[in-house]
C-alpha positions as semicolon CSV with decimal commas, in nm:
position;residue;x (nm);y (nm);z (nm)
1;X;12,070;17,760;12,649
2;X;11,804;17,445;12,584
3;X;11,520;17,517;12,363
4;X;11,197;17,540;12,534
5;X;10,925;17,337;12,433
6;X;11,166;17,154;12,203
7;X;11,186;16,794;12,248
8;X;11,534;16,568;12,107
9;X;11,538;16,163;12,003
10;X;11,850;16,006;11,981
11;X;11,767;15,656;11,835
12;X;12,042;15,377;11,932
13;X;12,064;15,026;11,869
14;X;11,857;14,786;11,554
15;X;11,542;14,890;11,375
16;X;11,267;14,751;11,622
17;X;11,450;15,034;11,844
18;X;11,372;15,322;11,573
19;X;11,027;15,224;11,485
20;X;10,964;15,281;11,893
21;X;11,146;15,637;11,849
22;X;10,928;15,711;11,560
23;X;10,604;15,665;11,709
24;X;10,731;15,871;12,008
25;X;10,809;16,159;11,732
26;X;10,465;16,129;11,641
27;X;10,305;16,136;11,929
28;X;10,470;16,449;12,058
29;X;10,433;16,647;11,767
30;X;10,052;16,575;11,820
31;X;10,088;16,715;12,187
32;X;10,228;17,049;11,996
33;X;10,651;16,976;12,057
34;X;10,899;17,057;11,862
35;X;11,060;16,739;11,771
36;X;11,435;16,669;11,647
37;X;11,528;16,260;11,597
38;X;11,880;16,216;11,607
39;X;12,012;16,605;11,605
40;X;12,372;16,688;11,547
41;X;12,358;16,917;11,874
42;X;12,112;16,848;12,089
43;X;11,899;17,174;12,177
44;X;11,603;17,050;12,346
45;X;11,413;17,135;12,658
46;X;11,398;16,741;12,702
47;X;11,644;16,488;12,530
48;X;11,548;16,181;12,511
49;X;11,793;15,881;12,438
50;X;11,621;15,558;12,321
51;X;11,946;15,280;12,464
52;X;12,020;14,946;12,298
53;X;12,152;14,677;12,559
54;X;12,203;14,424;12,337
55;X;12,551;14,332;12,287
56;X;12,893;14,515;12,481
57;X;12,960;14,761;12,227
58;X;12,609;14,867;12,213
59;X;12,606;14,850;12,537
60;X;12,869;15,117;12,552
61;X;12,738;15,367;12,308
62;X;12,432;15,400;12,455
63;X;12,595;15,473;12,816
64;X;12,869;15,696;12,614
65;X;12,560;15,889;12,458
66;X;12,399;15,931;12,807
67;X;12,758;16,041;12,932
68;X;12,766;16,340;12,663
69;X;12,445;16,476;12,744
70;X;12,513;16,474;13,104
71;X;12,773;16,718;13,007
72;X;12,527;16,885;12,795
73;X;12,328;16,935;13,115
74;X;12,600;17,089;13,314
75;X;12,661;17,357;13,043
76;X;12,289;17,411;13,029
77;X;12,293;17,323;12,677
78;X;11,993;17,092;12,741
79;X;11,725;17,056;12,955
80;X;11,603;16,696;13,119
81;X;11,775;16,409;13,035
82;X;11,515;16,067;12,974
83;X;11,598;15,784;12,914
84;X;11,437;15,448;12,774
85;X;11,485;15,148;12,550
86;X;11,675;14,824;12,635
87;X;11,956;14,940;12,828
88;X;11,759;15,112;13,113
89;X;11,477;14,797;13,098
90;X;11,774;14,578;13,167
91;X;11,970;14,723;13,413
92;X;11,799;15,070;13,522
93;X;11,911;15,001;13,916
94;X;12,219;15,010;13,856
95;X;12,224;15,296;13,580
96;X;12,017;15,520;13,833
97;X;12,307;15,490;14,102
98;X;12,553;15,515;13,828
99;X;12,439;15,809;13,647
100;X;12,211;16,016;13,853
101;X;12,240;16,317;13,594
102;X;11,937;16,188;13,376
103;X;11,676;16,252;13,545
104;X;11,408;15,992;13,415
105;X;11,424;15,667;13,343
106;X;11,194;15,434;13,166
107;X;11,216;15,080;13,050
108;X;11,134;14,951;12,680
109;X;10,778;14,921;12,664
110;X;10,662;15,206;12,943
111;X;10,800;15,508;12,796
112;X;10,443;15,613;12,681
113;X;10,426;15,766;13,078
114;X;10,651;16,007;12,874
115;X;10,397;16,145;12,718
116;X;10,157;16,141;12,931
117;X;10,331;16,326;13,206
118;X;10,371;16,619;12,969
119;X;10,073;16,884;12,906
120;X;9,919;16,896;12,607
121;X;9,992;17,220;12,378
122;X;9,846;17,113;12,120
123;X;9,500;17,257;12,167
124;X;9,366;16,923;12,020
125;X;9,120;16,686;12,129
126;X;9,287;16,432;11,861
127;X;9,542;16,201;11,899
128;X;9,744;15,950;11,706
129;X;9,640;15,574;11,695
130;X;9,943;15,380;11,896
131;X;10,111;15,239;11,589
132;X;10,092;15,587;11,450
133;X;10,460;15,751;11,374
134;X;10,735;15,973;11,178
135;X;10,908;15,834;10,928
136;X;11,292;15,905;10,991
137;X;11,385;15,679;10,707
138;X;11,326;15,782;10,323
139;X;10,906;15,903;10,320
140;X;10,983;15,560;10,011
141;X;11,050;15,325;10,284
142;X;10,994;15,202;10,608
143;X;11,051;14,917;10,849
144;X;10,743;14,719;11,005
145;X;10,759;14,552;11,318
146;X;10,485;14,277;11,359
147;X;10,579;14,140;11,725
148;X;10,790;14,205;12,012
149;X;11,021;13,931;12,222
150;X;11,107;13,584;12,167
151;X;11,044;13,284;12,322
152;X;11,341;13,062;12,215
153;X;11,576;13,115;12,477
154;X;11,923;13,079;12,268
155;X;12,186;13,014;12,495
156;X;12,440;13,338;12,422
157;X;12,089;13,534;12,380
158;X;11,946;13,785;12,613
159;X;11,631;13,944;12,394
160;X;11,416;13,695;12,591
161;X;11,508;13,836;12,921
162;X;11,502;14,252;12,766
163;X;11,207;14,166;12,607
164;X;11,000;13,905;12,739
165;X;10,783;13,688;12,536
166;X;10,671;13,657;12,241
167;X;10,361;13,899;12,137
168;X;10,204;13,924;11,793
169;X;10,047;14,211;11,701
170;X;9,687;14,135;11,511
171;X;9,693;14,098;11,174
172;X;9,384;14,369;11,087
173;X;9,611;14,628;11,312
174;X;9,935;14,559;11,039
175;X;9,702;14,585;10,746
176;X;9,607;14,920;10,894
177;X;9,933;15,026;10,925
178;X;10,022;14,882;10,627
179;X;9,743;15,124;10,448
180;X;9,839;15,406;10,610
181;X;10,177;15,381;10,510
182;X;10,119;15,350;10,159
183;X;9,893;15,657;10,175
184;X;10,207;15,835;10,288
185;X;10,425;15,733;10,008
186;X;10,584;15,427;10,101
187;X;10,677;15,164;9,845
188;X;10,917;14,934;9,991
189;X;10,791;14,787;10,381
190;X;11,099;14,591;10,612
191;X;10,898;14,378;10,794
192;X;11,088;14,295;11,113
193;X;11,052;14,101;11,441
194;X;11,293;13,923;11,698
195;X;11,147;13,600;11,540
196;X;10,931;13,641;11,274
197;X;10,894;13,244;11,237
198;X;10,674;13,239;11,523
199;X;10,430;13,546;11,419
200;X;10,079;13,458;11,528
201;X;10,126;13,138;11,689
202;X;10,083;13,385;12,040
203;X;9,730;13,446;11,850
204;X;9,560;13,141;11,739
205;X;9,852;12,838;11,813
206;X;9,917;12,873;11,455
207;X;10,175;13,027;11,203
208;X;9,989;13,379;11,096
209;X;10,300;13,510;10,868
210;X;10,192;13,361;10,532
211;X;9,874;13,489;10,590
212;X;9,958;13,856;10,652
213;X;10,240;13,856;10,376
214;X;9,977;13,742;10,113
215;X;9,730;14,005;10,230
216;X;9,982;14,296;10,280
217;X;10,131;14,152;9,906
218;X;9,782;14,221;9,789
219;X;9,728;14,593;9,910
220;X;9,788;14,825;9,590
221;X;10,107;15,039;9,637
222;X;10,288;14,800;9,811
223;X;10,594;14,742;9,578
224;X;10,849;14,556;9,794
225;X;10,755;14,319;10,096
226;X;11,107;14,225;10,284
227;X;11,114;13,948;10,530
228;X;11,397;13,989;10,823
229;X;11,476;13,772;11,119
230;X;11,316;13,446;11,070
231;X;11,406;13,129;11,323
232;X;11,540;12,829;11,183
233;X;11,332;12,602;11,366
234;X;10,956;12,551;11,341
235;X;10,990;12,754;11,028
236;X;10,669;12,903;10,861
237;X;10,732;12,681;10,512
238;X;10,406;12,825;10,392
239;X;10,601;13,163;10,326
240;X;10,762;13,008;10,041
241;X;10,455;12,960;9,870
242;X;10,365;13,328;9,939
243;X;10,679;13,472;9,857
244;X;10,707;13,259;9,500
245;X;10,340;13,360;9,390
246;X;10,353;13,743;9,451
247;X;10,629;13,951;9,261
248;X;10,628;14,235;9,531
249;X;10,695;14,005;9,774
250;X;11,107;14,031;9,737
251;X;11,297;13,715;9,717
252;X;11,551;13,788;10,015
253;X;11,504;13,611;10,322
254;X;11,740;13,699;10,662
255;X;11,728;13,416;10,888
256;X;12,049;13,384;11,130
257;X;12,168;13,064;11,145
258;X;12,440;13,072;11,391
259;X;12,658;12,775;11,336
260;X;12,614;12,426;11,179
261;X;12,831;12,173;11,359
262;X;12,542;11,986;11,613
263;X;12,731;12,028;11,951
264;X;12,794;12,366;11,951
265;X;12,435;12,439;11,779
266;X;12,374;12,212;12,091
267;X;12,530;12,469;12,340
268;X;12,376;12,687;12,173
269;X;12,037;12,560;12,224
270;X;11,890;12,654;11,887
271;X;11,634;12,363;11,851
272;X;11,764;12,295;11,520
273;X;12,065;12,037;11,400
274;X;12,305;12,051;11,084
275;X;12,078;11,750;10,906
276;X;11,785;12,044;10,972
277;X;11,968;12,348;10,868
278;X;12,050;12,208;10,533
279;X;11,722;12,034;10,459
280;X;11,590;12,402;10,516
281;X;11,827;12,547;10,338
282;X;11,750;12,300;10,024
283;X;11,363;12,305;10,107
284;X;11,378;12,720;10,035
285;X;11,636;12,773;9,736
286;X;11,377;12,462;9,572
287;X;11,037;12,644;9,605
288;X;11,173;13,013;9,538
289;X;11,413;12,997;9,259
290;X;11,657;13,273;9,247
291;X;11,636;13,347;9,665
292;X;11,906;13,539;9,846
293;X;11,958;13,453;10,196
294;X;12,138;13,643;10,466
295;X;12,246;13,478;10,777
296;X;12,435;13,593;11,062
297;X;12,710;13,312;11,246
298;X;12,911;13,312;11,573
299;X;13,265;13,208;11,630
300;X;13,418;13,150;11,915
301;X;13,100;12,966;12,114
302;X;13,175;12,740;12,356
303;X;13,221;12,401;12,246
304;X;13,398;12,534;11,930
305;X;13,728;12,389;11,881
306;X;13,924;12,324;11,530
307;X;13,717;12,116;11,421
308;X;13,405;12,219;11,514
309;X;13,537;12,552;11,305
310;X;13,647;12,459;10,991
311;X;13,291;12,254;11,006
312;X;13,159;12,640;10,992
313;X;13,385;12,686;10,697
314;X;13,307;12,403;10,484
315;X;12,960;12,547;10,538
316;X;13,002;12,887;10,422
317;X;13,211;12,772;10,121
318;X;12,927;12,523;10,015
319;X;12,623;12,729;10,081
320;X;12,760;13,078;9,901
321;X;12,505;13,286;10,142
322;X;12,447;13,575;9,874
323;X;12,475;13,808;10,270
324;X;12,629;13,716;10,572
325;X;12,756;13,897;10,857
326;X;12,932;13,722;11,160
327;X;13,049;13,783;11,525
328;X;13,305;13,668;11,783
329;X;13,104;13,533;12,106
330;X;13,106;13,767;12,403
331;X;12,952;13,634;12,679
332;X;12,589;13,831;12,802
333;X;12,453;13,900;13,152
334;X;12,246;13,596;13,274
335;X;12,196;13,421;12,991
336;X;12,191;13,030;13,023
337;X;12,584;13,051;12,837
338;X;12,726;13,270;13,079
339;X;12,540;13,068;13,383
340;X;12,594;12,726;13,260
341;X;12,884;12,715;12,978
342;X;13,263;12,823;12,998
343;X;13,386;13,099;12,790
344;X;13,774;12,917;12,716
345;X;13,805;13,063;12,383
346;X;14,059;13,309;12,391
347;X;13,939;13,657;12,266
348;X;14,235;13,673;11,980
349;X;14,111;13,299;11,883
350;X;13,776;13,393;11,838
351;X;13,885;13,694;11,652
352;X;14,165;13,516;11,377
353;X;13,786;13,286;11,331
354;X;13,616;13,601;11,239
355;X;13,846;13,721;11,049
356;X;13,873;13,399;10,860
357;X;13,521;13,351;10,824
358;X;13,446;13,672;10,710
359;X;13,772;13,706;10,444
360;X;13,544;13,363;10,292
361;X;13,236;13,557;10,270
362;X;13,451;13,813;10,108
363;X;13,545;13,664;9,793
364;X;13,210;13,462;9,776
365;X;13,018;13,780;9,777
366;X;13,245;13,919;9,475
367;X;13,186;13,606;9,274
368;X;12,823;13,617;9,366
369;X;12,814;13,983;9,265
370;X;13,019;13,963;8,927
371;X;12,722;13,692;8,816
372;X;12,490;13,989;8,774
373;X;12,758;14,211;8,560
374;X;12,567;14,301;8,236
375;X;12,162;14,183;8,415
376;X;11,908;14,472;8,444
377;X;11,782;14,482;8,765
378;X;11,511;14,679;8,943
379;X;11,639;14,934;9,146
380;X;11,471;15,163;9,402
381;X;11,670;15,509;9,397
382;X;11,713;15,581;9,796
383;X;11,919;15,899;9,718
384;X;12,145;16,155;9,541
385;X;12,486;16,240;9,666
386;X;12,650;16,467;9,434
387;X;12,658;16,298;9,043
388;X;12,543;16,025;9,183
389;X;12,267;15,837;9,230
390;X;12,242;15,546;9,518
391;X;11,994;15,214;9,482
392;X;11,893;14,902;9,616
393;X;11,753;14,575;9,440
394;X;11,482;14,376;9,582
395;X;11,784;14,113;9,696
396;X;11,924;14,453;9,945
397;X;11,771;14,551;10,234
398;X;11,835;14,915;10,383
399;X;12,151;14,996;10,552
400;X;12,313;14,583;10,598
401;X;12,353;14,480;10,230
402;X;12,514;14,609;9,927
403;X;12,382;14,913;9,682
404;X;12,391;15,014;9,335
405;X;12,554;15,299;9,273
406;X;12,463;15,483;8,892
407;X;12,677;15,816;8,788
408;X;12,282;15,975;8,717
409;X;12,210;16,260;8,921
410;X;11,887;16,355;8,717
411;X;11,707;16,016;8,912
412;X;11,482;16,052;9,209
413;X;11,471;15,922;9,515
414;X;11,183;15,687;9,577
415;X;11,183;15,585;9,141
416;X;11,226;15,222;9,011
417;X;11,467;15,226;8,763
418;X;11,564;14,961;8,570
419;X;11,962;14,942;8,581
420;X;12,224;14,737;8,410
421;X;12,480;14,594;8,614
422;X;12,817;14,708;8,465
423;X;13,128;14,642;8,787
424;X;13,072;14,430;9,077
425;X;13,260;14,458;9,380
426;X;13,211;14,258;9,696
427;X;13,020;14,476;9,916
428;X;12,885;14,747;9,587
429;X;12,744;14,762;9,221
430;X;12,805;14,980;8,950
431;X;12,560;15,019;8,692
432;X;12,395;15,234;8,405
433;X;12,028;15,361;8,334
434;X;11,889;15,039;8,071
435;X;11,773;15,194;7,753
């Protein structure tokens, strides 16, 4: 039998998707539930399941999720099922016909009528500001999200059409958050946004992120600033200067790049050509000595044949991106690809390019990672599993890129350490406590 006036979060999809559950944890625990994110058996009088609708497989664990709870509900093991995020904002027609077991749905930016359509047993006359939340990641670290949607319109892409367009949250809101946040412990701050390149030009028809990073870098407690998801084109170059003048502002940048060959960045509409990428790529490793980049590529896009391929390979071998991760193309709902382009790549073709690709990255990522045997680096002690202890540099970012692993239970999570680098594999470190 379901818990009364407990309430259960199951979190699916990227980061922007958990900072939304988190802020729904806070608010309900200010209404006087019982909140659970992400509980091994779901108990709760209401279970809520925050979707991704990204990509297929995403697509299909957040329906599979939705699936098991319906089951749940049979059993009486749970109460209501709700249901929000991108999934249901993208296709919540047919997923109301299709599964009528849940038995609310909301899209990805009204599921505050959640909250509001519950009473209040809180006794309270308080309530949480909007950006307000509960940490589910270490109380050390959190992600920030600065905007929602994008307004580039990539051809294989369909965040524009889940999302809408682009929106900038103001500056003086961030900084609050920002202060809050620090209050509460955290050190290290993600900053995330579908396109972080065009933060603030929504605002004031100008780029806003080097402003916010050098005002957020100058905050006292914040030890790490961590820049994710930044467009190639119409990049901020002013964020170079920001990032190479303040220490806590970490020298990683993740900016997807896609491809590099011009007619299938063409296809890809991406507003950017190989001549551009590289003079970027140049422009960045000049003014902030010592950067790692991660990108993310496609194979398999139409337009790619041989050649245009082993273009993508040349590219990888010659730009030794520190992180990379990759996919095979798969061809999304009304997007201007699957309108306008044909998907002729066959599946196992686009998979042998993966798998080639990525076997590249492979070995760069060792050699990259054997450089650093016998440095001491910074490290910021996430946890402790067993004997040992489990960090991340200022060049890692939670959960994508490698960690440090050091055979030192006694350390504590949420510490700077400084650590000396003794084995290097491709996707790990090993390392030591530096006297």
């Amino acid at each position: 039998m379901y818990k009364k006036n407990r309430i259960d979060i199951i979190s699916l999809g990227c980061s922007k998707n958990l900072i939304d559950s988190e802020r729904l944890l806070k608010q309900l625990s200010a209404k006087g539930y019982d909140t659970c994110h992400d509980p091994e058996k779901p108990r709760g009088e209401y279970v809520v399941v925050n979707t991704c609708g990204f990509i297929a497989d995403a697509k299909e664990e957040s329906i599979n999720s939705i699936l098991q709870l319906a089951e749940l509900k049979k059993r009486k093991s749970i109460g209501k099922i709700i249901v929000m995020g991108c999934l249901s904002q993208r296709y919540m027609d047919d997923l109301k016909n299709e599964i009528p077991e849940v038995d609310v749905w909301y899209g990805k930016f009204d599921w505050k009528n959640f909250i509001a359509s519950l009473p209040d047993n809180s006794g309270s006359s308080s309530h949480p500001e909007n950006w307000e939340r509960t940490l589910t990641t270490p109380p050390h670290s959190a992600y920030l999200k600065i905007s929602e949607g994008c307004n580039r319109f990539c051809a294989f892409c369909a965040i524009p059409i889940i999302t809408g367009r682009h929106t900038s949250r103001p500056v003086e809101e961030i900084l609050e958050e920002t202060r809050a946040l620090v209050k509460d412990g955290v050190k290290e701050l993600n900053v995330i946004a579908q396109d972080l390149s065009s933060y603030g030009t929504d605002l004031c028809r100008r780029h806003l992120l080097p402003e916010l990073i050098e005002k957020m870098a100058m905050i006292e407690g914040v030890e790490w600033i961590r820049l994710h998801y930044a467009y190639p084109s119409d990049f901020p170059m002013e964020i170079l200067d920001v990032m190479a003048r303040h220490d806590n502002v970490c020298k990683y940048l993740d900016i997807a790049l896609q491809h590099i060959s011009d007619p299938v960045l063409e296809n890809m509409r991406r507003h950017i050509s190989k001549e551009g990428t590289l003079k970027l790529l140049e422009e960045i490793r000049c003014k902030v000595p010592g950067i790692r980049i991660r990108t993310t590529l496609m194979t398999g896009f139409p337009g790619e044949g041989e050649k245009e391929f082993e273009e993508l390979l040349d590219f990888v071998k010659n730009q030794r991106f520190d992180r990379m991760g990759a996919f095979a193309y798969c061809e999304e709902d009304d997007t201007f690809a699957a309108k306008n382009l044909d998907d002729n790549i066959p599946d196992e073709i686009k998979q042998q390019r993966l798998d080639k690709l990525m076997a590249i990255q492979e070995e760069i990522a060792l050699a990259l990672n054997e450089e650093m045997i016998g440095s001491v680096q910074k490290v910021l002690i996430d946890r402790i599993e067993g004997e040992k202890a489990y960090g991340r540099t200022q060049y890692d970012s939670p959960e994508v890129d490698p960690e440090v692993i050091i055979n030192d239970p006694s350390l504590t999570p949420g510490e700077f350490v400084n650590i000396r680098i003794t084995e290097a594999y491709p996707f790990e470190l090993i390392g030591e406590k530096a006297e």
